[in-house]
Tab-separated table of C-alpha atoms in Angstrom:
chain	number	residue	atom	x	y	z
A	137	UNK	CA	-18.621	133.842	161.714
A	138	UNK	CA	-22.878	134.779	161.608
A	139	UNK	CA	-24.725	133.348	164.193
A	140	UNK	CA	-28.461	133.882	164.806
A	141	UNK	CA	-30.122	132.387	167.460
A	142	UNK	CA	-33.404	132.301	168.184
A	143	UNK	CA	-35.986	132.113	170.689
A	144	UNK	CA	-39.760	132.282	171.102
A	145	UNK	CA	-42.504	129.603	169.700
A	146	UNK	CA	-44.273	127.185	170.949
A	147	UNK	CA	-48.117	125.988	170.845
A	148	UNK	CA	-51.058	128.368	171.081
A	149	UNK	CA	-54.733	128.568	170.388
A	150	UNK	CA	-56.395	130.500	167.336
A	151	UNK	CA	-56.395	133.639	168.074
A	152	UNK	CA	-53.754	133.709	171.071
A	153	UNK	CA	-50.228	135.196	170.715
A	154	UNK	CA	-46.421	134.517	170.152
A	155	UNK	CA	-43.562	136.542	170.378
A	156	UNK	CA	-40.140	135.278	168.341
A	157	UNK	CA	-36.512	136.686	168.823
A	158	UNK	CA	-33.362	136.416	167.013
A	159	UNK	CA	-29.937	137.216	167.826
A	160	UNK	CA	-27.531	138.329	165.758
A	161	UNK	CA	-23.729	138.399	166.061
A	162	UNK	CA	-20.467	137.970	163.878
A	163	UNK	CA	-21.502	140.493	161.258
A	164	UNK	CA	-21.893	144.540	161.089
A	165	UNK	CA	-25.236	144.865	162.175
A	166	UNK	CA	-26.458	148.251	161.753
A	167	UNK	CA	-27.298	148.565	157.975
A	168	UNK	CA	-28.341	145.156	157.110
A	169	UNK	CA	-31.696	143.414	156.434
A	170	UNK	CA	-33.036	140.779	158.409
A	171	UNK	CA	-36.216	139.365	159.085
A	172	UNK	CA	-38.498	136.058	159.519
A	173	UNK	CA	-39.253	133.163	156.408
A	174	UNK	CA	-41.364	130.149	157.822
A	175	UNK	CA	-41.734	126.762	156.275
A	176	UNK	CA	-45.030	124.442	156.377
A	177	UNK	CA	-45.298	120.452	155.418
A	178	UNK	CA	-45.920	120.819	151.215
A	179	UNK	CA	-45.402	124.289	151.341
A	180	UNK	CA	-42.454	126.847	150.058
A	181	UNK	CA	-40.330	128.520	151.825
A	182	UNK	CA	-42.657	132.009	152.667
A	183	UNK	CA	-41.139	135.677	153.623
A	184	UNK	CA	-43.021	136.689	156.644
A	185	UNK	CA	-41.478	140.074	157.742
A	186	UNK	CA	-38.616	142.077	157.256
A	187	UNK	CA	-36.905	145.079	159.004
A	188	UNK	CA	-33.792	146.737	157.807
A	189	UNK	CA	-31.546	147.539	160.977
A	190	UNK	CA	-29.952	150.774	159.489
A	191	UNK	CA	-33.511	152.746	160.224
A	192	UNK	CA	-36.213	150.338	160.983
A	193	UNK	CA	-38.539	150.280	158.167
A	194	UNK	CA	-40.469	147.298	158.131
A	195	UNK	CA	-42.025	145.280	155.002
A	196	UNK	CA	-44.634	142.715	155.802
A	197	UNK	CA	-46.436	139.617	153.722
A	198	UNK	CA	-50.583	140.724	153.033
A	199	UNK	CA	-50.836	137.350	154.682
A	200	UNK	CA	-49.783	139.101	158.066
A	201	UNK	CA	-50.687	142.476	157.897
A	202	UNK	CA	-52.391	143.492	160.677
A	203	UNK	CA	-51.389	140.739	162.791
A	204	UNK	CA	-47.565	141.146	162.870
A	205	UNK	CA	-45.286	143.367	163.925
A	206	UNK	CA	-41.480	143.103	163.286
A	207	UNK	CA	-39.338	145.693	165.416
A	208	UNK	CA	-35.619	145.607	166.522
A	209	UNK	CA	-33.953	146.187	169.415
A	210	UNK	CA	-30.193	147.494	168.758
A	211	UNK	CA	-28.900	147.768	171.921
A	212	UNK	CA	-28.788	143.814	171.917
A	213	UNK	CA	-28.545	143.340	168.070
A	214	UNK	CA	-32.045	141.441	168.756
A	215	UNK	CA	-35.332	141.182	165.821
A	216	UNK	CA	-38.970	140.714	167.404
A	217	UNK	CA	-41.823	139.508	166.004
A	218	UNK	CA	-44.760	140.198	167.558
A	219	UNK	CA	-47.121	138.145	166.733
A	220	UNK	CA	-51.080	138.474	167.180
A	221	UNK	CA	-54.470	136.779	166.058
A	222	UNK	CA	-52.878	133.953	165.073
A	223	UNK	CA	-54.347	131.086	162.450
A	224	UNK	CA	-53.902	128.046	162.346
A	225	UNK	CA	-52.515	128.373	159.121
A	226	UNK	CA	-49.152	130.363	160.882
A	227	UNK	CA	-48.420	127.324	162.084
A	228	UNK	CA	-44.836	126.479	160.176
A	229	UNK	CA	-41.242	126.651	161.019
A	230	UNK	CA	-39.946	130.174	161.588
A	231	UNK	CA	-36.216	130.577	160.608
A	232	UNK	CA	-34.549	134.357	161.477
A	233	UNK	CA	-32.738	135.443	158.254
A	234	UNK	CA	-29.943	138.266	157.528
A	235	UNK	CA	-27.605	138.949	154.899
A	236	UNK	CA	-24.892	139.921	156.621
A	237	UNK	CA	-23.083	142.574	153.916
A	238	UNK	CA	-25.146	145.999	154.453
A	239	UNK	CA	-26.904	147.160	152.131
A	240	UNK	CA	-28.349	150.330	151.064
A	241	UNK	CA	-32.343	150.340	150.722
A	242	UNK	CA	-33.606	153.464	148.569
A	243	UNK	CA	-37.460	152.457	148.964
A	244	UNK	CA	-37.310	151.629	153.053
A	245	UNK	CA	-38.047	148.029	152.113
A	246	UNK	CA	-35.704	144.839	152.074
A	247	UNK	CA	-37.714	142.612	150.138
A	248	UNK	CA	-38.126	139.008	150.717
A	249	UNK	CA	-35.938	137.484	147.724
A	250	UNK	CA	-32.628	139.849	148.902
A	251	UNK	CA	-29.502	137.254	149.356
A	252	UNK	CA	-30.698	136.528	153.240
A	253	UNK	CA	-27.031	134.285	153.423
A	254	UNK	CA	-26.893	133.640	157.106
A	255	UNK	CA	-30.131	131.773	158.954
A	256	UNK	CA	-30.878	130.702	162.288
A	257	UNK	CA	-31.592	126.928	163.134
A	258	UNK	CA	-35.504	127.563	163.265
A	259	UNK	CA	-38.240	127.843	165.666
A	260	UNK	CA	-41.596	125.790	165.780
A	261	UNK	CA	-44.854	127.882	165.825
A	262	UNK	CA	-48.564	125.529	166.155
A	263	UNK	CA	-51.728	127.037	166.408
A	264	UNK	CA	-54.428	125.194	167.080
A	265	UNK	CA	-58.122	125.693	166.078
């Protein structure tokens, strides 16, 4: 059974930083797409950033490019989202997601529309102005 356990999040003032972690277990971590999505009231779920655990290639939403950074710690089967220069519009529930089946990524990108079939419980990020 795939399990994704998130940690981090919290409240911060605009311009501040937060770090989210997602520890994965229960599947063959190593050639999968994983990422972070967010959901805020009145909005649709939005892809934030993804990483291909087979090689570390990353993909970002335009809204977070240059501010957020996704990385992986393969020794701990964990992905990390470092969020800097946070804005009030970044406030949302952030969810870790994973494709439990391995895939080959030909252009180095794990697109937000891939089949992410495992989800964490979510962690709240609140940015005040």
